Each structure stands twice: as C-alpha cells, then as structure tokens.
PDB file of C-alpha atoms in Angstrom:
ATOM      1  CA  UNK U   1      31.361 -40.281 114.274  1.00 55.00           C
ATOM      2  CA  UNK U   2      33.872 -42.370 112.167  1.00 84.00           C
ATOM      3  CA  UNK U   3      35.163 -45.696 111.698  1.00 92.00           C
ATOM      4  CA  UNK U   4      38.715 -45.430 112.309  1.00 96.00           C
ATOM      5  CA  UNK U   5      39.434 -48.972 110.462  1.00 94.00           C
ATOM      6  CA  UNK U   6      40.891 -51.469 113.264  1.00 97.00           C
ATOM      7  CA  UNK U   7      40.867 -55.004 113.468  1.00 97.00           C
ATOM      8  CA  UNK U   8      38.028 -55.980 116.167  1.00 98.00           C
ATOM      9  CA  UNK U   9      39.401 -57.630 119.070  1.00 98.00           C
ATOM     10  CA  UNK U  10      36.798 -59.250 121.628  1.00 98.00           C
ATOM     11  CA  UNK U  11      37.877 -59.908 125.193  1.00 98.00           C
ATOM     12  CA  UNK U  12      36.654 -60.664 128.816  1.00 98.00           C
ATOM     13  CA  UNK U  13      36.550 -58.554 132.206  1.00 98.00           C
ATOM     14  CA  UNK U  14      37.030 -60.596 135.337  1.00 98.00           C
ATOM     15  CA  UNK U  15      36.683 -60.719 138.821  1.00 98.00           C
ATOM     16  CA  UNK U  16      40.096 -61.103 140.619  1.00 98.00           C
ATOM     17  CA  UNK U  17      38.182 -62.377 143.420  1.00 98.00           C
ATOM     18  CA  UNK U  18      40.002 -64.032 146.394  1.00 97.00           C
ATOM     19  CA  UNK U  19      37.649 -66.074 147.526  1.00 97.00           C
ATOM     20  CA  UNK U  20      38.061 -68.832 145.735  1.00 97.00           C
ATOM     21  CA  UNK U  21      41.757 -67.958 143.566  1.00 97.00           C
ATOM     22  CA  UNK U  22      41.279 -70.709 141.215  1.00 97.00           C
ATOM     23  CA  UNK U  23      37.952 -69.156 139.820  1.00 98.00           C
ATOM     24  CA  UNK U  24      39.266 -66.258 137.908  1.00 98.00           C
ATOM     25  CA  UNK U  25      42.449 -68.529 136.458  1.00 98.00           C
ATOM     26  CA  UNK U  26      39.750 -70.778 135.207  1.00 98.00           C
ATOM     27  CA  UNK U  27      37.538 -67.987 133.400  1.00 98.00           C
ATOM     28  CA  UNK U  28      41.036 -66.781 131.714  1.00 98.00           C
ATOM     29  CA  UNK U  29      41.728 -70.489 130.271  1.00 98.00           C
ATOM     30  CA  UNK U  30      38.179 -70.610 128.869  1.00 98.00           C
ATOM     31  CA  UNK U  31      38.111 -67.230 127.466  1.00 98.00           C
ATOM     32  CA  UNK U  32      41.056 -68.533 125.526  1.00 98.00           C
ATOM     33  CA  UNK U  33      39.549 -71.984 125.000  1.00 98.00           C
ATOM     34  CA  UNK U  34      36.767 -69.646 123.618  1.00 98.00           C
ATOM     35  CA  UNK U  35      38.332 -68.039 121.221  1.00 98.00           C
ATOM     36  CA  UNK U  36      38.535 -64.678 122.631  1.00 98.00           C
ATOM     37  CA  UNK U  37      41.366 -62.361 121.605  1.00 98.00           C
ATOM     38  CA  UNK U  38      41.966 -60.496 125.118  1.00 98.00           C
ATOM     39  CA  UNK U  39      41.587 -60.803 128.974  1.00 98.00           C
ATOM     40  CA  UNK U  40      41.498 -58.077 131.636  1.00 98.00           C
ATOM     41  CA  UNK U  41      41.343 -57.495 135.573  1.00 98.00           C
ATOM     42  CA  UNK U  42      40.561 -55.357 137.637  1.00 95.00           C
ATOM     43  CA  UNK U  43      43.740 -53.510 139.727  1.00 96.00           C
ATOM     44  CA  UNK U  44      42.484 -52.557 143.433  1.00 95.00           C
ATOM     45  CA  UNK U  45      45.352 -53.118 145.115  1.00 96.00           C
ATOM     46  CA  UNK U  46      43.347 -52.072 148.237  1.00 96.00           C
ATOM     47  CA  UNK U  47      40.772 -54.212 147.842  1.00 96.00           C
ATOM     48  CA  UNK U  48      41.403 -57.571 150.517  1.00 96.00           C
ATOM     49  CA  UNK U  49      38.727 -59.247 148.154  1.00 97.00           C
ATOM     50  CA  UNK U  50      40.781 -59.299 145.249  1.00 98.00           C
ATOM     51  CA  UNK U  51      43.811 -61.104 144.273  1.00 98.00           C
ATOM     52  CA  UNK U  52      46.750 -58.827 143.233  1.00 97.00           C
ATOM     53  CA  UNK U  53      46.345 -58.220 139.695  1.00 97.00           C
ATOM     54  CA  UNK U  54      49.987 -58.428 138.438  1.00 95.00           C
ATOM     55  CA  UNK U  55      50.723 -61.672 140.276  1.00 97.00           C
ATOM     56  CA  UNK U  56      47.307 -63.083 138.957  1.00 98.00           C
ATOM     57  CA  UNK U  57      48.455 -61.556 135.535  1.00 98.00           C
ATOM     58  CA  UNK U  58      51.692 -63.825 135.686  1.00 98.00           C
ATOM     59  CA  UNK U  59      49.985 -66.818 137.029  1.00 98.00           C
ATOM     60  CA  UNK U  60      47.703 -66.414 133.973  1.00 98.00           C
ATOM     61  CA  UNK U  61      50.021 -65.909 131.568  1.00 98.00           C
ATOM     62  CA  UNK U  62      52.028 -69.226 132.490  1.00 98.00           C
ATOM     63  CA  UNK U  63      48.401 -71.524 132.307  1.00 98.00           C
ATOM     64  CA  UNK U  64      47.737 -69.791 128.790  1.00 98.00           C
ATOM     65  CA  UNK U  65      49.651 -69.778 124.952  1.00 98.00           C
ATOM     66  CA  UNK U  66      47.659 -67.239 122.883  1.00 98.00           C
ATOM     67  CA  UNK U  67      45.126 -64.846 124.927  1.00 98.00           C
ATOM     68  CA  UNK U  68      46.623 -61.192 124.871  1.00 98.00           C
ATOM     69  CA  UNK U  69      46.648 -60.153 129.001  1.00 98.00           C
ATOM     70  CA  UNK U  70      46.324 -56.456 130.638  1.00 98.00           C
ATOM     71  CA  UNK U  71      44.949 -54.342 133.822  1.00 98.00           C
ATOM     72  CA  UNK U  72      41.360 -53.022 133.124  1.00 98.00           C
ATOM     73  CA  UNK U  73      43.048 -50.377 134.196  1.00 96.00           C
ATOM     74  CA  UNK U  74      46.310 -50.624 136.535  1.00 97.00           C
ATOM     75  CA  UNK U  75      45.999 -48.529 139.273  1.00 96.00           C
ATOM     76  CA  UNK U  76      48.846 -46.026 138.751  1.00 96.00           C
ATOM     77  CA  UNK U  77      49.087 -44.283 142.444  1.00 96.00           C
ATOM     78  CA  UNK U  78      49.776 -46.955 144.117  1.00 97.00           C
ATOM     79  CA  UNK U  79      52.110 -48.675 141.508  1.00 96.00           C
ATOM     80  CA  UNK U  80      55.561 -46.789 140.978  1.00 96.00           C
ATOM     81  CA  UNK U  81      55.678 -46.445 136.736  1.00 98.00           C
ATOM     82  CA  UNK U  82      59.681 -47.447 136.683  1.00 98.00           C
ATOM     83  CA  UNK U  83      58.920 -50.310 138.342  1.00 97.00           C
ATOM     84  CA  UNK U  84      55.829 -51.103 136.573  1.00 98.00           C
ATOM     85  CA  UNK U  85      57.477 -50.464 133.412  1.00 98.00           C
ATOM     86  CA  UNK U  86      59.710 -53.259 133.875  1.00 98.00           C
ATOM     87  CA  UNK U  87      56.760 -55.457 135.672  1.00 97.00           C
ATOM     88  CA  UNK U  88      55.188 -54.991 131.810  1.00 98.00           C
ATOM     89  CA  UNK U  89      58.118 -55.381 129.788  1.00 98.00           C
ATOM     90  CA  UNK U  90      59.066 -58.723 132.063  1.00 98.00           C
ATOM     91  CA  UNK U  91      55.853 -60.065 131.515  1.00 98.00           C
ATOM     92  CA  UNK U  92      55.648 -59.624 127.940  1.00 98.00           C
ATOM     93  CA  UNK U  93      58.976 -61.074 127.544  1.00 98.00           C
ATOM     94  CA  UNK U  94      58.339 -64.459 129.490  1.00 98.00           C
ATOM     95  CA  UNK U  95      54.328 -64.274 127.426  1.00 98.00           C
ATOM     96  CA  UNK U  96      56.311 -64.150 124.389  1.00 98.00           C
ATOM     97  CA  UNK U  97      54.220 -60.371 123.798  1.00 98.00           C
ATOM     98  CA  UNK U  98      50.812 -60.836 125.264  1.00 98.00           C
ATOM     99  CA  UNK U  99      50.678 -58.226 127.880  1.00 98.00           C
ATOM    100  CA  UNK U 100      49.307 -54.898 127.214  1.00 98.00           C
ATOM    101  CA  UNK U 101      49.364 -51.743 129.490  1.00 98.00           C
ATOM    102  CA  UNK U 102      45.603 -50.383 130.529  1.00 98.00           C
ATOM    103  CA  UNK U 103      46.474 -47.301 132.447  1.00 98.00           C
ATOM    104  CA  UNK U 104      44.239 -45.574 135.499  1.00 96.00           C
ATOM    105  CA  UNK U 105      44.890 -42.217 137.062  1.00 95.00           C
ATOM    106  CA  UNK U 106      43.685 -43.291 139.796  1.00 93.00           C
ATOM    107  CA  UNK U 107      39.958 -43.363 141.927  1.00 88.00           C
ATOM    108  CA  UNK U 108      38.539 -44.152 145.159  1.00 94.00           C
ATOM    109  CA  UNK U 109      41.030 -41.623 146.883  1.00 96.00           C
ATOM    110  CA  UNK U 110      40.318 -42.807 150.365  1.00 96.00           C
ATOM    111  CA  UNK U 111      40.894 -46.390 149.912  1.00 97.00           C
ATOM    112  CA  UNK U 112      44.478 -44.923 147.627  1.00 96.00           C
ATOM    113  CA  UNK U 113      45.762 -43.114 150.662  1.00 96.00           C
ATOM    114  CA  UNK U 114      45.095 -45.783 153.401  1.00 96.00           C
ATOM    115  CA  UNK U 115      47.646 -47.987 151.074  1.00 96.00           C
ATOM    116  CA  UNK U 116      50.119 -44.960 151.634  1.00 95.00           C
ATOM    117  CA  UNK U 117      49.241 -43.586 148.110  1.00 95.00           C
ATOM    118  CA  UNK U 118      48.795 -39.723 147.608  1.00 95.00           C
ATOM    119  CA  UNK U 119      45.662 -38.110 147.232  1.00 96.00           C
ATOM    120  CA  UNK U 120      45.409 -35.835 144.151  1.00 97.00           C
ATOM    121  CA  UNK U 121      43.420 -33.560 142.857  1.00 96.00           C
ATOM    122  CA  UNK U 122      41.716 -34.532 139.279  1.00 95.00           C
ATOM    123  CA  UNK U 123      44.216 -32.118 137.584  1.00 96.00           C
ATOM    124  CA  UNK U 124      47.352 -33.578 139.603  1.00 97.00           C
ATOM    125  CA  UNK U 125      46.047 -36.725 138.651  1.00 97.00           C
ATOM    126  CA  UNK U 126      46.379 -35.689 134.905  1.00 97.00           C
ATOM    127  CA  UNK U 127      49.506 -34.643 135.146  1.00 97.00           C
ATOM    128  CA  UNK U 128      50.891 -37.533 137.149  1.00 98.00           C
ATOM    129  CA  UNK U 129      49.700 -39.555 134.322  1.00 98.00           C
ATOM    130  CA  UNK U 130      51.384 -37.568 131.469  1.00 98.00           C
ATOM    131  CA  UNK U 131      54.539 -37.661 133.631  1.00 98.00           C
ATOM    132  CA  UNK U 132      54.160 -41.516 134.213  1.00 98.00           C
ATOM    133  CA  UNK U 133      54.015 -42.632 130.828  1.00 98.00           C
ATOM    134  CA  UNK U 134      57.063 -40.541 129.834  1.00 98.00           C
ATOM    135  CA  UNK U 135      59.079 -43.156 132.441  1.00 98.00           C
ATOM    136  CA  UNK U 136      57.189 -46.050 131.406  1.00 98.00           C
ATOM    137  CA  UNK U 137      58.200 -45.117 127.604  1.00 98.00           C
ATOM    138  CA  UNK U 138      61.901 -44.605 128.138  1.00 98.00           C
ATOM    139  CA  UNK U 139      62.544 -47.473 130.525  1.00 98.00           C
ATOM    140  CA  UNK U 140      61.141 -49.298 127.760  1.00 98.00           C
ATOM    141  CA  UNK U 141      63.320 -47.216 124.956  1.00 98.00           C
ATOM    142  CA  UNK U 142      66.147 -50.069 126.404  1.00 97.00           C
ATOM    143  CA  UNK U 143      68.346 -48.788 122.767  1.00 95.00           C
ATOM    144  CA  UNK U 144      68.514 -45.235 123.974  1.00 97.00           C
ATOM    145  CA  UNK U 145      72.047 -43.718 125.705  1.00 95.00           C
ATOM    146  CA  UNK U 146      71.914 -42.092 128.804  1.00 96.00           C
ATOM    147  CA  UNK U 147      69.597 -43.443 131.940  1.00 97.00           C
ATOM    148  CA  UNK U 148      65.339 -42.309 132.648  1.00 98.00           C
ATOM    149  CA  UNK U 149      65.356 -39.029 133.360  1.00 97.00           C
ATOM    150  CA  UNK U 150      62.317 -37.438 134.153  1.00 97.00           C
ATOM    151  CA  UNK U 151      62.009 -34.905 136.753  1.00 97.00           C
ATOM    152  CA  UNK U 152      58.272 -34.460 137.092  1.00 96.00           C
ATOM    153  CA  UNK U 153      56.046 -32.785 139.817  1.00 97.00           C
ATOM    154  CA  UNK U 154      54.704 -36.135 141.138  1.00 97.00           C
ATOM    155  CA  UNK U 155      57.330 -38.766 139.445  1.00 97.00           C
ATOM    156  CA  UNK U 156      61.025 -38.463 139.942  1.00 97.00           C
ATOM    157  CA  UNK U 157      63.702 -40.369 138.486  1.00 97.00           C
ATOM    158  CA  UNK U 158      66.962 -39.213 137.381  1.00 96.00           C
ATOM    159  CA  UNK U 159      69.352 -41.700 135.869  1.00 96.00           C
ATOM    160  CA  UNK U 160      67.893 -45.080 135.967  1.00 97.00           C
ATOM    161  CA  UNK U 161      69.239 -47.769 133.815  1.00 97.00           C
ATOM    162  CA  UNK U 162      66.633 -48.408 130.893  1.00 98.00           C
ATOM    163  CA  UNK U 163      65.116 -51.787 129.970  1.00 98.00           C
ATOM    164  CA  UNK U 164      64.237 -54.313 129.581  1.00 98.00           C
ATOM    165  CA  UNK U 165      62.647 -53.996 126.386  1.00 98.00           C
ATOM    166  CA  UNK U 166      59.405 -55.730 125.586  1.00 98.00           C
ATOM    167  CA  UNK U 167      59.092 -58.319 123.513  1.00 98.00           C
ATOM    168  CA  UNK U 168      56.774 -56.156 121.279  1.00 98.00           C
ATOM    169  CA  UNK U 169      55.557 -52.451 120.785  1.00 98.00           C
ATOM    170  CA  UNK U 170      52.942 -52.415 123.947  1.00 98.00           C
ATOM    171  CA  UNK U 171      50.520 -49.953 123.764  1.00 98.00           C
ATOM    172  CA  UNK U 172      49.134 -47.802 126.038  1.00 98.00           C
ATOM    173  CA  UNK U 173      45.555 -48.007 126.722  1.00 98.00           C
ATOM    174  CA  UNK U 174      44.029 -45.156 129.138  1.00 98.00           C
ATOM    175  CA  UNK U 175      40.670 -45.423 130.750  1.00 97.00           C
ATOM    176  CA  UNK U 176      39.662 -41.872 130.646  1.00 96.00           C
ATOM    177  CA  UNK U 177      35.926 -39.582 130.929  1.00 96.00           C
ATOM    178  CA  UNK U 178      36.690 -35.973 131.051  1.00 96.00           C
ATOM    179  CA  UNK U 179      38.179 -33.936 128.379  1.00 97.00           C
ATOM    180  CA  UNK U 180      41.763 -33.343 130.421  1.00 97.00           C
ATOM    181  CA  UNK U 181      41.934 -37.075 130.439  1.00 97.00           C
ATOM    182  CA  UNK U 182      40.953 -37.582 126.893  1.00 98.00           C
ATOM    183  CA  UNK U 183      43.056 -34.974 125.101  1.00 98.00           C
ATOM    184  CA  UNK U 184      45.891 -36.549 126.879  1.00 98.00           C
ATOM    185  CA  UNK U 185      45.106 -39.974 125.182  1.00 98.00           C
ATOM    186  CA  UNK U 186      45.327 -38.340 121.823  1.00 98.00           C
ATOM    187  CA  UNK U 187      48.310 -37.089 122.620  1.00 98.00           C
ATOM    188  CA  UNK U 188      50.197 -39.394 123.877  1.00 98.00           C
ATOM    189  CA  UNK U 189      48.467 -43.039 124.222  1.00 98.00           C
ATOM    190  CA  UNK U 190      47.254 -46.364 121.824  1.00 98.00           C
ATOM    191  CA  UNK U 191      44.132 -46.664 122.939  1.00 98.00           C
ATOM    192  CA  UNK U 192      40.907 -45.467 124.942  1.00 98.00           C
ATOM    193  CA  UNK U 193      39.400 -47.942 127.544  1.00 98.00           C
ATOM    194  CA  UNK U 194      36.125 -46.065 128.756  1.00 98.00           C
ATOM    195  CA  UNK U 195      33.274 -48.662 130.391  1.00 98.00           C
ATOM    196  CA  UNK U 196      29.911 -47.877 128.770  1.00 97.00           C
ATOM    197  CA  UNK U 197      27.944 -48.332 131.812  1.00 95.00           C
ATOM    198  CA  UNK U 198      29.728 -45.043 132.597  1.00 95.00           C
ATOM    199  CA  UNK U 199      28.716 -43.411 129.670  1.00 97.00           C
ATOM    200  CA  UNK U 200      25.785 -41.126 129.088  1.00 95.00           C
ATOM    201  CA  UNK U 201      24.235 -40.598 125.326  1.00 94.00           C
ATOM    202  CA  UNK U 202      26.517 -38.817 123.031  1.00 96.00           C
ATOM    203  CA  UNK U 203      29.710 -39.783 125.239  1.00 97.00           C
ATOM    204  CA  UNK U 204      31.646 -41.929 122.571  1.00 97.00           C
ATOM    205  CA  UNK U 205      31.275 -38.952 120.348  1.00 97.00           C
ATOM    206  CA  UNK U 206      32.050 -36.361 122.340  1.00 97.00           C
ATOM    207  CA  UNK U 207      35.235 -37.793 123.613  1.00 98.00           C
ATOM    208  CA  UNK U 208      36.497 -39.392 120.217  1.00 98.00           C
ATOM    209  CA  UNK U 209      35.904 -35.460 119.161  1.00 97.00           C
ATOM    210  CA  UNK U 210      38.288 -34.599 122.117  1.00 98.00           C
ATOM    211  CA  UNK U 211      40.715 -37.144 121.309  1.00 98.00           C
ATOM    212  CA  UNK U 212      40.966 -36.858 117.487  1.00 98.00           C
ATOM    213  CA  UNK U 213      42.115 -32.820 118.079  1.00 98.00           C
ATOM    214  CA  UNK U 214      44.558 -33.776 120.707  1.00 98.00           C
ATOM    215  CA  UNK U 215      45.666 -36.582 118.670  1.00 98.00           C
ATOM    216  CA  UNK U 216      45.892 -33.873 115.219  1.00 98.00           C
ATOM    217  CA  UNK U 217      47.282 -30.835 116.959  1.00 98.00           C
ATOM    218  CA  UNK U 218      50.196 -33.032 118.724  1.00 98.00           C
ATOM    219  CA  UNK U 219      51.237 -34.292 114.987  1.00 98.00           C
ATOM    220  CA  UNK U 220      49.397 -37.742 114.691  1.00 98.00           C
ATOM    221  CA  UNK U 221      46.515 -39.422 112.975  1.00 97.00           C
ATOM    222  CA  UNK U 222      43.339 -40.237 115.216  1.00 97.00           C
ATOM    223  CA  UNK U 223      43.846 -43.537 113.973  1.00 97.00           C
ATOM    224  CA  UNK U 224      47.075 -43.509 116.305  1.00 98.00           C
ATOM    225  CA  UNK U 225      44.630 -44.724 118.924  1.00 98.00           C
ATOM    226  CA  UNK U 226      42.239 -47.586 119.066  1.00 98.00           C
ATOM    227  CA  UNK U 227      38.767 -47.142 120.600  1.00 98.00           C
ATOM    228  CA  UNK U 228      38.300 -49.975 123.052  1.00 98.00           C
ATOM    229  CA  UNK U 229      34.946 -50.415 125.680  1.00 98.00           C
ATOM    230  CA  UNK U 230      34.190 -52.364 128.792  1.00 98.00           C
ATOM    231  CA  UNK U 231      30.814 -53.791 127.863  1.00 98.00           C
ATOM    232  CA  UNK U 232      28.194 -55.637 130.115  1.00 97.00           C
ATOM    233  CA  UNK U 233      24.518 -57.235 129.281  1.00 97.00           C
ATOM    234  CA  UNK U 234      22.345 -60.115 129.418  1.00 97.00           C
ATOM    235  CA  UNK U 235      21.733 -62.659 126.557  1.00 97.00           C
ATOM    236  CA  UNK U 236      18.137 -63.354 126.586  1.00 96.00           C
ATOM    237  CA  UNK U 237      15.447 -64.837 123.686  1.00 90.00           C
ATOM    238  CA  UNK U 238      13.514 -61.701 122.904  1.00 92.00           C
ATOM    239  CA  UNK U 239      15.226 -58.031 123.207  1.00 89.00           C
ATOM    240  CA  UNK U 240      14.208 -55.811 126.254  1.00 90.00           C
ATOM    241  CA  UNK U 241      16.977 -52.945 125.998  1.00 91.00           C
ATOM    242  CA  UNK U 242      20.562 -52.221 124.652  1.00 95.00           C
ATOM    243  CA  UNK U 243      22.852 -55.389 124.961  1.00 97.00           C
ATOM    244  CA  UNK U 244      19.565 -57.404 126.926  1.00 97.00           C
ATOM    245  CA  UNK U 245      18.834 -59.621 123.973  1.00 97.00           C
ATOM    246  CA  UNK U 246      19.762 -62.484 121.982  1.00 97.00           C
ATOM    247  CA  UNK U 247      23.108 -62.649 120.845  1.00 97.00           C
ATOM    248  CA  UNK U 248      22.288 -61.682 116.981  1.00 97.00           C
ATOM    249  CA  UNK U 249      21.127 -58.232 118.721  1.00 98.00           C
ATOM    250  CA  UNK U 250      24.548 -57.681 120.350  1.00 98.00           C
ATOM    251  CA  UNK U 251      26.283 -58.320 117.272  1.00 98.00           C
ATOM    252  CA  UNK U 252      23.852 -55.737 115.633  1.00 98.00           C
ATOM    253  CA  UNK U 253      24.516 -53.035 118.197  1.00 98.00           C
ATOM    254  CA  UNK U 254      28.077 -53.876 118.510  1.00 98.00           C
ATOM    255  CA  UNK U 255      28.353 -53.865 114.613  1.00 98.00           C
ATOM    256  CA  UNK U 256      26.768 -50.182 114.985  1.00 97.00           C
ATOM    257  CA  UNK U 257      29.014 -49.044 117.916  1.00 98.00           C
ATOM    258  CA  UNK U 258      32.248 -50.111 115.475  1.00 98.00           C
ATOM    259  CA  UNK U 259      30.651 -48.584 112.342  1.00 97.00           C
ATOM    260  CA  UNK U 260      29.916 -45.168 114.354  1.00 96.00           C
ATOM    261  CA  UNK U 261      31.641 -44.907 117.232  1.00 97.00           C
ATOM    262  CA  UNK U 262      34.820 -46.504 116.218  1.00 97.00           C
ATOM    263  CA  UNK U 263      34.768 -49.287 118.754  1.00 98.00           C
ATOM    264  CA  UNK U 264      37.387 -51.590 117.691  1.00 98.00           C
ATOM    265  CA  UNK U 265      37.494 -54.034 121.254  1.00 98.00           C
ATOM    266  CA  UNK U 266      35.201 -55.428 122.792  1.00 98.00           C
ATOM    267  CA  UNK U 267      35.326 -56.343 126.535  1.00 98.00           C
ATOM    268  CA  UNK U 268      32.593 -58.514 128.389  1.00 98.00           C
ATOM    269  CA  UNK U 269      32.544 -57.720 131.728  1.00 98.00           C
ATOM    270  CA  UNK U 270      31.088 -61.156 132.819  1.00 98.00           C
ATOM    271  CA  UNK U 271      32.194 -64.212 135.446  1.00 98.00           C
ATOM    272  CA  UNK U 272      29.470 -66.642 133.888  1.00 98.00           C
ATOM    273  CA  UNK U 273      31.228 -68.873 131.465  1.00 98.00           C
ATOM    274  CA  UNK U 274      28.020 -69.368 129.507  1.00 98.00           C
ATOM    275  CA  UNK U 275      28.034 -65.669 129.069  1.00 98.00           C
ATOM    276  CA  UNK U 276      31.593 -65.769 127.866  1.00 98.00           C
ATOM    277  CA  UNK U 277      31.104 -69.204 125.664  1.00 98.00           C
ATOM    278  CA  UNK U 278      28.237 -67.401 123.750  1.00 98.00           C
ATOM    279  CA  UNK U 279      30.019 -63.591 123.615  1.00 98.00           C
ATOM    280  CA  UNK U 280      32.915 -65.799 121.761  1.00 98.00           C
ATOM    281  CA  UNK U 281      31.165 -68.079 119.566  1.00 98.00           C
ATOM    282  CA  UNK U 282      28.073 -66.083 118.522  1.00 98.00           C
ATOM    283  CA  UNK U 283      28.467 -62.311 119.110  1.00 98.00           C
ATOM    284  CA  UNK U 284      32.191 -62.148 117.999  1.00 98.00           C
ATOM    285  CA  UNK U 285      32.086 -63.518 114.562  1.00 98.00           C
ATOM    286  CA  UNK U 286      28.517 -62.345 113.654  1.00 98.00           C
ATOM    287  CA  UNK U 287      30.022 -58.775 114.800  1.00 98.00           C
ATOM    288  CA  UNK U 288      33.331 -58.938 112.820  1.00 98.00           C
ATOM    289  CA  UNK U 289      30.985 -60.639 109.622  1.00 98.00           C
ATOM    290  CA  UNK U 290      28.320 -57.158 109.577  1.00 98.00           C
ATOM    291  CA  UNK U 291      31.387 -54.970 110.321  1.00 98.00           C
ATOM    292  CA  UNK U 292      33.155 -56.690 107.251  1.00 97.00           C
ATOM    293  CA  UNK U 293      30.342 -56.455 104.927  1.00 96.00           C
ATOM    294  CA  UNK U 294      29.834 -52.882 105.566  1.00 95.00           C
ATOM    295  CA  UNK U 295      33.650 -51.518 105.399  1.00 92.00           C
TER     296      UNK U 295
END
C-alpha cells in the first residue's frame, strides 16, 4: 500500500440519459460551477437510453471553460481506435486540452455484437486493447515520419496519415479488474479507473501490486500511472457504513483511500446536484486539507 504522490483531482459520473438531453448538460455546467476538477460518462453506444457519449462530450465541452472531460470508460469494440484517436485529439484541440481518454475493453458482449461489434474472448479482449492503444499513440505521435502502422490480430492499419496532435499529452486511463488487464496498465497506460462498488476487500492492493511490477519490469516508475476510482454513497447526519455518512466522514475515508491505496481522483457517481454541490464544496477540500497535512 503506498502513496504514489499525485495531485487529487475530484470529479462527477453522469447519466447520459436521453430522456430528457438537457439534464446531463446541466449536471456538467454545475459540476464546473462547483468546483470540480473532472466530468465523465458513461459510453453504451447500444444503449437507446443514452445519448451518444462523444457527441454529448462535444456539446459539453462547448457550454464549459475549465472542467477536464472523458468516457468513464469509452467503449473500445464498437469504436474504431484510428478514428477515435482523432475524435480525442479533435476534441482536445477545440477544449483547448480538457479531454482525457478512459479506455474499456469492452462488456456486455451481447448487446456489443447486435451493434455489429465482435465478440471476444477476455484474453482477445486484452490484446485488442494493447493493440488499440499502439494506434491511438501514433496517430497522435503527428511529428513522427512514415504513416500508423500496426498490423495487429484484431486492429489493422497500415499507412495512415498521423495526427492531429492534441493540444496536450492525454493520458490513458484504463478501467481494468483482472490481473491481464492490470499488468497491461502498468505497462503501457496513465492511469487506472476501477469503480469501487466492483471491488471486493483487498482489491486496490492487490491490483496496484499487479500494476506496480508491470509498470517496473517494462522500464517505468509506478508513479507512471495515477490511481483513479468511480465512487458512489449517500451523505447523511450520522455514519451507517463506508461513504453513508456526513461529508467530514467521506473526506476521512477518502483521505485514507489516498494515503493507502494511492487514490489520487475521485469520481462521484451521482445525478443529484445536491450530492454533487456538497462532494465539491465539503468533501473535496477537507480531503485534499488531511491528505496535505499528512504527506
């Protein structure tokens, strides 16, 4: 268990709901009215409830000036990494460098293939993610001679033309569980995005354990990537369970999951604005204060 020493960063998680399309542009504007550093979507693109996350993404992006923007996680199968590559990279450019890259292997198989997506196994999925960010990289590498050549078992392209560049170094964020998944993201990615309702006991350690090997034995530091967690609760007066309580409590168990776990982000899963008011104006700076005082 280790700090690894990042600036926190304290986001939201919303609903792309359809329903009513206005709803999650106005929960993006007040988590940046808030004060909150981030804010993430969903990707389903199979999903008839949701909005598409990329278009929302750009919508978003033109009704804000400072909130940092990214998938939570996009949905690789059924989103072509060339072409998402320069999706990102044109995004960041017209955000002047607010959109990040949160990266899926892909789920919900069933759903993936009725959208014309391929079904893979959880190892093909691995690899299809390893060979995916090797595109993504070099279409963004807009300097280097020669065109994107990658000539993968699940990705193909052979001579495309790189760029555009982004408008600043975007990381890669992976939302990963099992060990293949994690030792990739010390290998080769900024950050990992797990969701802690996911997570059993002993988790966080386990796969920052995982990580911090791949992440030595491939030549870097395991500070190379930032530890980042989809988070969800219920403020309350008096404490009934882990992130149930009043906000000082959060900030104490948040405090303790950046001290030992090496949580440096923060992401509320929440559409309640009061939930997202109070998670920006009381959790977040009580958190980064005990966090302070302790480093």
């Amino acid at each position: 268990m280790s700090d690894y020493g990042h600036d926190l960063i304290f986001g939201s998680f919303l609903t792309p709901g359809s329903a009513d399309a206005t709803q999650p542009v106005r929960l993006a504007m007040l988590s940046e009215q808030a004060g909150l550093d981030l804010v993430t979507f969903q990707d389903h693109p199979y999903q008839p409830a949701y909005l598409d996350t990329w278009t929302l993404m750009s919508f978003v992006a033109a009704r804000t000036s400072r909130v940092r923007l990214a998938a939570n996680v996009t949905n690789l199968p059924l989103r072509p990494p060339a072409v998402l590559a320069r999706s990102i990279a044109s995004l960041d450019l017209l955000s002047d460098g607010r959109t990040e890259l949160g990266l899926g292997a892909g789920g919900f198989w069933d759903a993936i293939e009725s959208m014309g997506g391929r079904r893979l196994s959880p190892g093909q999925a691995v690899r299809a993610l390893e060979e995916a960010i090797e595109i993504i990289r070099q279409v963004w590498d807009a300097g280097a001679r020669g065109g994107v050549r990658v000539d993968g078992e699940f990705h193909r392209v052979i001579g495309a033309k790189r760029g555009p560049a982004p408008a600043h170094d975007v990381p890669v964020w992976i939302g990963a569980y099992k060990p293949r998944m994690q030792a990739l993201t010390g290998r080769l990615a900024d950050g990992w995005l797990p969701s802690l309702p996911y997570l059993q006991p002993g988790d966080l350690a386990k796969g920052n354990a995982v990580i911090d090997e791949a992440a030595t034995a491939a030549g870097r530091s395991p500070t190379d990537v930032r530890r980042l967690l989809n988070i969800s609760g219920r403020f309350a007066a008096t404490g009934s369970g882990p992130l149930q309580g009043p906000a000082e409590q959060w900030a104490e168990e948040l405090a303790d999951l950046a001290l030992t776990e090496g949580v440096s982000a923060f992401i509320l899963a929440s559409d309640d604005p009061d939930d997202l008011r109070r998670f920006a104006a009381e959790v977040a700076p009580a958190t980064r204060e005990l966090v302070a005082a302790e480093r």
